[in-house]
Short mmCIF file of C-alpha atoms in Angstrom, two decimals:
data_model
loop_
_atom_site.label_atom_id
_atom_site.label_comp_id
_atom_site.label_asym_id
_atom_site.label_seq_id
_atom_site.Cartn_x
_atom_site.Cartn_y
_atom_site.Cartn_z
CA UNK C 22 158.82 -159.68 31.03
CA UNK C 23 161.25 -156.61 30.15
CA UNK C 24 160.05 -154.60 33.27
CA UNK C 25 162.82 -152.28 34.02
CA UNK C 26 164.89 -153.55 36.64
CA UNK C 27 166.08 -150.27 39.17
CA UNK C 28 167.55 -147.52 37.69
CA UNK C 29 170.50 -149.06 36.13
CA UNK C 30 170.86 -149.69 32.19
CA UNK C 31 168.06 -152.68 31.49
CA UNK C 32 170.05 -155.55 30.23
CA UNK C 33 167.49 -157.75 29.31
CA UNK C 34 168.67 -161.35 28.22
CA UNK C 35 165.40 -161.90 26.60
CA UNK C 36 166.78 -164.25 24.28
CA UNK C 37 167.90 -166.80 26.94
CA UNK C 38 164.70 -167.08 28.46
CA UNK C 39 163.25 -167.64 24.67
CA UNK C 40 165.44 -170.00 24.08
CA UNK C 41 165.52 -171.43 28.02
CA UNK C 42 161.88 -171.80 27.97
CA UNK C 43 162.04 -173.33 24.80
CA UNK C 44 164.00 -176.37 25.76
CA UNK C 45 161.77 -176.53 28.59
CA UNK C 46 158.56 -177.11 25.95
CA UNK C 47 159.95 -179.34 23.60
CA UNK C 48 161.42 -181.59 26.42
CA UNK C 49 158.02 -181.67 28.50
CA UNK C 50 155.87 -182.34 24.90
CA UNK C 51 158.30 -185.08 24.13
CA UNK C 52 157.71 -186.03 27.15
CA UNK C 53 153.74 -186.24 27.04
CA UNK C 54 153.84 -188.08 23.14
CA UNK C 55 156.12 -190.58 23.37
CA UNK C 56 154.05 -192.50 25.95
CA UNK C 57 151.22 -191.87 24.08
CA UNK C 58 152.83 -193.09 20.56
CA UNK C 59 153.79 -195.97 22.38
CA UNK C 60 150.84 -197.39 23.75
CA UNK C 61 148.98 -196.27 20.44
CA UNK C 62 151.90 -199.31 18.68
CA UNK C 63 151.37 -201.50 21.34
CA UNK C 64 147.54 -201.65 21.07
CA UNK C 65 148.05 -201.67 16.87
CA UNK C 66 150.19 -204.88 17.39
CA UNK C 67 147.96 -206.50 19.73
CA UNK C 68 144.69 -205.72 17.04
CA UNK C 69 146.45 -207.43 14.64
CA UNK C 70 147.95 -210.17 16.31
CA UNK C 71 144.22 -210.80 17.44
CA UNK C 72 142.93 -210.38 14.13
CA UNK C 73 145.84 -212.86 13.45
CA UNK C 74 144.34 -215.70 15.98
CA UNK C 75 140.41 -214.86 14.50
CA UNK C 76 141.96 -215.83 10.79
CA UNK C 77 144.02 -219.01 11.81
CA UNK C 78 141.96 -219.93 15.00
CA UNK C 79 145.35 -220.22 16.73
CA UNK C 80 148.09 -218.00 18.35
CA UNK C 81 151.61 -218.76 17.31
CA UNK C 82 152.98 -216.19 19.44
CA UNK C 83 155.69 -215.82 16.64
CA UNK C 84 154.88 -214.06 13.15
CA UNK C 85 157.24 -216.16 11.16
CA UNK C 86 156.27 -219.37 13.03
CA UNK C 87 155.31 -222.64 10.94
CA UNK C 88 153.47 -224.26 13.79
CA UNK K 18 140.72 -207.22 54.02
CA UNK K 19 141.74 -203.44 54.94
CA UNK K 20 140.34 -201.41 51.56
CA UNK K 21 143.87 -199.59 51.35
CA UNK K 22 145.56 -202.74 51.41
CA UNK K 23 143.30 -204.49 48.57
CA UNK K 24 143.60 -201.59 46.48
CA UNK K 25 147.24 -202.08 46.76
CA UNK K 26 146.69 -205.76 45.59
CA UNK K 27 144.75 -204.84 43.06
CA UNK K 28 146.75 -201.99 41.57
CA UNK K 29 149.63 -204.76 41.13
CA UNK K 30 147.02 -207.18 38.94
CA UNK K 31 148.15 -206.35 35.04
CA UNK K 32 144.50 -205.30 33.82
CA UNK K 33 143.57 -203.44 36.74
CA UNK K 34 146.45 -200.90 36.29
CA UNK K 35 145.75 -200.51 32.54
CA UNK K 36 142.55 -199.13 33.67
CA UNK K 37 143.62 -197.28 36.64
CA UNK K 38 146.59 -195.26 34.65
CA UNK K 39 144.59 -195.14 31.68
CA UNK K 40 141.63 -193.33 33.51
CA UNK K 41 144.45 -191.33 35.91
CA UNK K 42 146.94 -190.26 33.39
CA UNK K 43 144.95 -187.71 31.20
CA UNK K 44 143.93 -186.10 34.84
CA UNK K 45 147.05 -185.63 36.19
CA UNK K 46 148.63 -184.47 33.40
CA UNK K 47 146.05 -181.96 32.13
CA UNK K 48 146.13 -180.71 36.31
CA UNK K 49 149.85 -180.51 36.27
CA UNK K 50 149.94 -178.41 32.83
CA UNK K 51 147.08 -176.12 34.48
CA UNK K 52 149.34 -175.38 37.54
CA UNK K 53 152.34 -174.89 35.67
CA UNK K 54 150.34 -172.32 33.21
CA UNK K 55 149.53 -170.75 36.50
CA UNK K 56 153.21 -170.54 37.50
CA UNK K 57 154.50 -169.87 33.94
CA UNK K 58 152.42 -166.55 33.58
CA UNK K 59 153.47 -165.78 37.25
CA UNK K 60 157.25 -166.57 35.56
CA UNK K 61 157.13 -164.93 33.23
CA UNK K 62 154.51 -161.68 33.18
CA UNK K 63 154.08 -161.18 37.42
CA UNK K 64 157.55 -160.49 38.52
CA UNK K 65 159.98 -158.46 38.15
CA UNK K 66 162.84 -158.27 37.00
CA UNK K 67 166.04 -159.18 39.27
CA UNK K 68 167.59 -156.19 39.94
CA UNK K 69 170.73 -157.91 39.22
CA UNK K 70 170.15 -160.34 36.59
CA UNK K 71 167.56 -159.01 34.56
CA UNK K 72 165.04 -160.97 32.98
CA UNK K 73 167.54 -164.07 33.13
CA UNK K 74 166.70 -164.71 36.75
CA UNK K 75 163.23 -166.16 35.20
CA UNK K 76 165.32 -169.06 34.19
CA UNK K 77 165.02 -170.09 37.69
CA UNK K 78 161.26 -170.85 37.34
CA UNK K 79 162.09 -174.01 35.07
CA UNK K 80 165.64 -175.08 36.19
CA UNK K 81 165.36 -174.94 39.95
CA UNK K 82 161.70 -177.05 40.02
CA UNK K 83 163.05 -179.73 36.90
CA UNK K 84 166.57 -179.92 39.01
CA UNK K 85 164.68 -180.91 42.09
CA UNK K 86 162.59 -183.46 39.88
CA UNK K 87 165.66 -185.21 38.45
CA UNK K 88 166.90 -186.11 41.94
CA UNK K 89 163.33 -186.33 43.05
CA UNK K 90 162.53 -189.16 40.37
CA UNK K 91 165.72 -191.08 40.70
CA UNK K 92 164.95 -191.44 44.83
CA UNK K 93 161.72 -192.75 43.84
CA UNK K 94 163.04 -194.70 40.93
CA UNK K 95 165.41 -196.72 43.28
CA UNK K 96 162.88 -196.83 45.81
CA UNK K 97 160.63 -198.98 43.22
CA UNK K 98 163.86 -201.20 42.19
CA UNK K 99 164.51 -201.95 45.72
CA UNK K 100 160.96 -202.62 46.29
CA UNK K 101 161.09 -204.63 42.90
CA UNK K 102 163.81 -206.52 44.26
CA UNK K 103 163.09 -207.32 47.70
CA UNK K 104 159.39 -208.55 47.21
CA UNK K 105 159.40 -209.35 42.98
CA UNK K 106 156.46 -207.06 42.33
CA UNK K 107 156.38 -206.95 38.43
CA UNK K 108 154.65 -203.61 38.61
CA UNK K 109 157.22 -201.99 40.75
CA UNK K 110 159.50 -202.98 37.99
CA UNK K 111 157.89 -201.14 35.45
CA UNK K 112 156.97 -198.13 37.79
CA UNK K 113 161.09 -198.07 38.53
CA UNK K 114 162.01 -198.39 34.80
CA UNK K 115 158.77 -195.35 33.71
CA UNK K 116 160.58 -193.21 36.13
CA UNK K 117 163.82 -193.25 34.05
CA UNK K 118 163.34 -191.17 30.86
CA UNK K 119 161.44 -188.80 32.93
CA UNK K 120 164.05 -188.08 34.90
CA UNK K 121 166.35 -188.02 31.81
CA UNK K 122 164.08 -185.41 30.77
CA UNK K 123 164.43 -183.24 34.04
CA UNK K 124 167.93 -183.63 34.38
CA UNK K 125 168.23 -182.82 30.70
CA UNK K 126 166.40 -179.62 31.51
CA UNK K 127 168.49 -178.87 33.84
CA UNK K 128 171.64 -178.91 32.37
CA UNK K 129 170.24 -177.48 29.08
CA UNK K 130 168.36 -173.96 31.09
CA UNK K 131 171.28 -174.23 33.66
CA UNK K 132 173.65 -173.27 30.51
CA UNK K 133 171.38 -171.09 28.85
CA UNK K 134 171.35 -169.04 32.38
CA UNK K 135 175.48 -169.74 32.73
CA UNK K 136 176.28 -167.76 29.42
CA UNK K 137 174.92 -164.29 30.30
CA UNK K 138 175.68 -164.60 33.85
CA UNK K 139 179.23 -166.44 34.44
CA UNK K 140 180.15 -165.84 30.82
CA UNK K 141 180.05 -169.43 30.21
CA UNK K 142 178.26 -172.16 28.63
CA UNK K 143 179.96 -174.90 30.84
CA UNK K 144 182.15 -175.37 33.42
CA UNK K 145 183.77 -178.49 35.38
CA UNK K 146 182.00 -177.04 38.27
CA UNK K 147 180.93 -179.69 40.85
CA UNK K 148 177.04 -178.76 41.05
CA UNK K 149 176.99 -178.82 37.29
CA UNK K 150 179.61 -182.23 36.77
CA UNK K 151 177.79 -184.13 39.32
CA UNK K 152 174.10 -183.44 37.93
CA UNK K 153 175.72 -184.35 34.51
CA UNK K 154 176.75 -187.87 35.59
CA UNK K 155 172.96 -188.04 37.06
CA UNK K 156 172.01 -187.72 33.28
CA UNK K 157 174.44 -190.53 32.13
CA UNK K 158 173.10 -192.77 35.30
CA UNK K 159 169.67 -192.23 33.87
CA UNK K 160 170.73 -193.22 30.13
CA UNK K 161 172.52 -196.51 31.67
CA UNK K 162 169.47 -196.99 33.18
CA UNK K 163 167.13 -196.80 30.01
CA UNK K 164 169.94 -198.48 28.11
CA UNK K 165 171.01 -201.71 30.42
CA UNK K 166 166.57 -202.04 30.54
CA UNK K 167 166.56 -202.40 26.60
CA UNK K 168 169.45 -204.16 25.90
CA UNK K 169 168.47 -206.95 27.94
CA UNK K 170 165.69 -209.17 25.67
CA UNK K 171 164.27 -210.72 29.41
CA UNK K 172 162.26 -207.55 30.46
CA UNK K 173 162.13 -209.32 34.07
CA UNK K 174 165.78 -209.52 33.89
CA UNK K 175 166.67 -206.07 32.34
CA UNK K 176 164.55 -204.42 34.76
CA UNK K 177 166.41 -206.17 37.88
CA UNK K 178 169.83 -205.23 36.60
CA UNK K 179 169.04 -201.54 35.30
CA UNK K 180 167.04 -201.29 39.16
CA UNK K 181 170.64 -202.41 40.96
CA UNK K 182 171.91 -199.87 39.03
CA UNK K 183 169.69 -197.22 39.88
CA UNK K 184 170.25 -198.45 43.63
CA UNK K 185 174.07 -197.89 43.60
CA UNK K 186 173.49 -194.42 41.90
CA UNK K 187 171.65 -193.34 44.81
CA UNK K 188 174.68 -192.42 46.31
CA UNK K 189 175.45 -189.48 44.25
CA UNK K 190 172.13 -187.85 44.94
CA UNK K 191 173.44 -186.66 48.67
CA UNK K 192 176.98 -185.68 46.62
CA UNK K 193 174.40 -183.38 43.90
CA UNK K 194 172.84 -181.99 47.04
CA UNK K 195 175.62 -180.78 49.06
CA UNK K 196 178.15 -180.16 46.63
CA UNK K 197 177.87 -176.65 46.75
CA UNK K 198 179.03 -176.66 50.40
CA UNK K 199 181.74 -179.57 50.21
CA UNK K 200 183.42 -177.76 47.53
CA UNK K 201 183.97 -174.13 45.97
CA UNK K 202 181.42 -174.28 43.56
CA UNK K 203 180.70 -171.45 40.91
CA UNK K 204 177.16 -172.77 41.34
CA UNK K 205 175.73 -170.79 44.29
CA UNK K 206 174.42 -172.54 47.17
CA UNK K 207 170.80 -173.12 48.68
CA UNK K 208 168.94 -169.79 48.16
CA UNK K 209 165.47 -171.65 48.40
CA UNK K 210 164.35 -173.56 51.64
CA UNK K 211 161.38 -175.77 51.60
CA UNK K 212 160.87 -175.26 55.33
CA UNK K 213 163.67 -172.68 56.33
CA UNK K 214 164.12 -169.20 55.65
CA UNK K 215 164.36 -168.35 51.71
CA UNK K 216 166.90 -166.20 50.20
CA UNK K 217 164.41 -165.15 47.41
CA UNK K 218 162.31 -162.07 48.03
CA UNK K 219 158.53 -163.37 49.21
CA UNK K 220 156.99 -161.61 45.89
CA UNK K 221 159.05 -163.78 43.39
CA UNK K 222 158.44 -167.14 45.41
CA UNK K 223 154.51 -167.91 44.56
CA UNK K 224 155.52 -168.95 40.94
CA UNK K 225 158.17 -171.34 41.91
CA UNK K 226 155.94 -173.35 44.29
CA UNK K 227 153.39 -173.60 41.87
CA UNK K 228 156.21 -174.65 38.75
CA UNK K 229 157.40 -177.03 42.05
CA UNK K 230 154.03 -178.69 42.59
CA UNK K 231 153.08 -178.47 38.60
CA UNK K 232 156.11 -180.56 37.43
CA UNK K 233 155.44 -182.92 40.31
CA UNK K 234 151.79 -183.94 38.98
CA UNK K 235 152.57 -183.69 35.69
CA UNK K 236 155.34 -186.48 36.59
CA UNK K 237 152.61 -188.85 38.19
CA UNK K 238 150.69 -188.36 34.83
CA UNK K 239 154.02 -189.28 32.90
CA UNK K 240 154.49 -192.47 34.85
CA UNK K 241 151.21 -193.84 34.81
CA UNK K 242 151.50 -193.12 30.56
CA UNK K 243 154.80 -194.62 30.78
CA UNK K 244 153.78 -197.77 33.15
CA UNK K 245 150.35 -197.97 31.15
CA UNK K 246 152.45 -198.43 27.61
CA UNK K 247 155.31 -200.42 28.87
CA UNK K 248 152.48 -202.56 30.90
CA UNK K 249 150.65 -203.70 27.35
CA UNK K 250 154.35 -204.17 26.13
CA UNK K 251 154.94 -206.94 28.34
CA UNK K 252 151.74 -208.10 28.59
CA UNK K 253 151.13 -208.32 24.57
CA UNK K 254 149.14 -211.47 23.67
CA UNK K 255 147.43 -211.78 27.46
CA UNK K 256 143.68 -212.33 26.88
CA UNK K 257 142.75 -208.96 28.52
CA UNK K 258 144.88 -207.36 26.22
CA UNK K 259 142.96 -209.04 23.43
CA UNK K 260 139.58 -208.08 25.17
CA UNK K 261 141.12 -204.34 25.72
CA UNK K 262 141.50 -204.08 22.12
CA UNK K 263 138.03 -206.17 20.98
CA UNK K 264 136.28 -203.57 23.13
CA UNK K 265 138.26 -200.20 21.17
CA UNK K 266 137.57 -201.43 18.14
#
């Protein structure tokens, strides 16, 4: 990047592409975690809902539930 | 049976996918982030500089390949609802509503480098333009999308109505593409050709194909993560999921 561009003044911009680029990596990493953060809860509630049914032998299928 | 046509059937079968996306995912995404490292460097230390626009030209390397995704995505996102739809497939459903924030997230790109490019080089951050005004209401299409999916407590239900949606909204994907030569855009028109003649010198192309086919695997690795977690979502409290978890632990 910066390579000189003809024999005009070299106007640069560097700080757009910084910042363009930027976006670019915090969007696509958002991108790859959230998924992952998600299926990481969804596993967590389903260890504990079967840990749930080992304790009480039974699945409610509703936390508060008095059946 | 035909073994295309059972994998099919099988692929639709709750516990199968899990496996399937869960074993796929990691591979297309870590091939997708190796091809768009390829075209990154290419971006960013192989080129040169326009002779016009400077370095700001390299903009073009992550805004023309995520502006193609967001219309890209939403195609296949209706194609899933309407598939969905017609024949009830519950994983179609959840393919059609893993395509929306990923699209959100191109289109977001888009608009976000799009302005970052616009400053320097029209002297604005914005304008009503009809390129730009038409890719915005893509975005907001995507976040009633995502939106009318969660606010509905029937997942079955949310996804139907959030999939009509994304059917109607296929209409404005033809009005994105050609309205740069309907109207008098600021936005120039079609410099790159997928099978025509490119407007691009030859040297400054190689990058953009590989950002092009990067950002398209890395989006197959997205949606099988996104299927995979919204998949044990609705499926939470199905005795695979209790053997999936029995097994991890």
């Amino acid at each position: 990047m910066g390579r000189e561009a003809g024999k005009g003044a070299i106007v640069s911009y560097r700080d757009y592409v910084i910042a363009a680029y930027g976006v670019f990596a915090v969007v696509m990493l958002w991108d790859f975690f959230a998924p992952h953060v998600a299926i990481r809860q969804y596993v967590r509630a389903a260890r504990q809902r079967a840990a749930r049914m080992a304790g009480t032998g039974k699945d409610t299928g509703f936390p508060l539930s008095r059946d | 049976m035909n073994p295309v046509v059972r994998w099919f059937h099988q692929l639709g079968s709750p516990p199968y996918f899990d496996r399937f996306s869960a074993r796929w995912a990691p591979v297309a995404h870590g091939l997708g982030l190796l091809v768009m490292a390829y075209g990154l460097y290419g971006a960013l230390f192989v080129v040169p500089a326009d002779y016009q626009q400077g370095d700001s030209f390299r903009i073009l390397y992550i805004h023309v390949p995520s502006a193609w995704m967001s219309m890209a995505v939403f195609a296949l996102m209706a194609t899933y609802a309407a598939i969905a739809l017609i024949w009830r497939i519950k994983l179609c459903e959840i393919l059609a509503m893993a395509c929306a924030p990923i699209g959100a997230a191109f289109t977001l790109i888009t608009l976000v480098t799009g302005s970052i490019w616009g400053k320097p080089m029209w002297g604005t951050w914005w304008d009503w333009d009809p390129r730009l005004t038409t890719e915005l209401i893509l975005l907001f299409l995507y976040l009633g999308v995502i939106g009318l999916y969660n606010a509905i407590d029937d997942r079955r239900s949310g996804a139907r109505a959030a999939g009509l949606l994304a059917i109607v909204g296929v209409v404005l994907l033809p009005v994105i593409h050609y309205s740069v030569t309907w109207w008098n855009s600021l936005h120039q028109g079609q410099t790159i050709s997928l099978f025509g003649k490119s407007h691009m010198d030859a040297s400054m192309l190689p990058p953009l194909w590989a950002m092009v086919v990067g950002t398209h695997v890395w989006f197959v690795g997205s949606l099988l993560a996104r299927a995979r977690a919204d998949n044990l979502r609705r499926e939470a409290g199905k005795e695979w999921v209790a053997k999936l978890v029995r097994a991890q632990s």
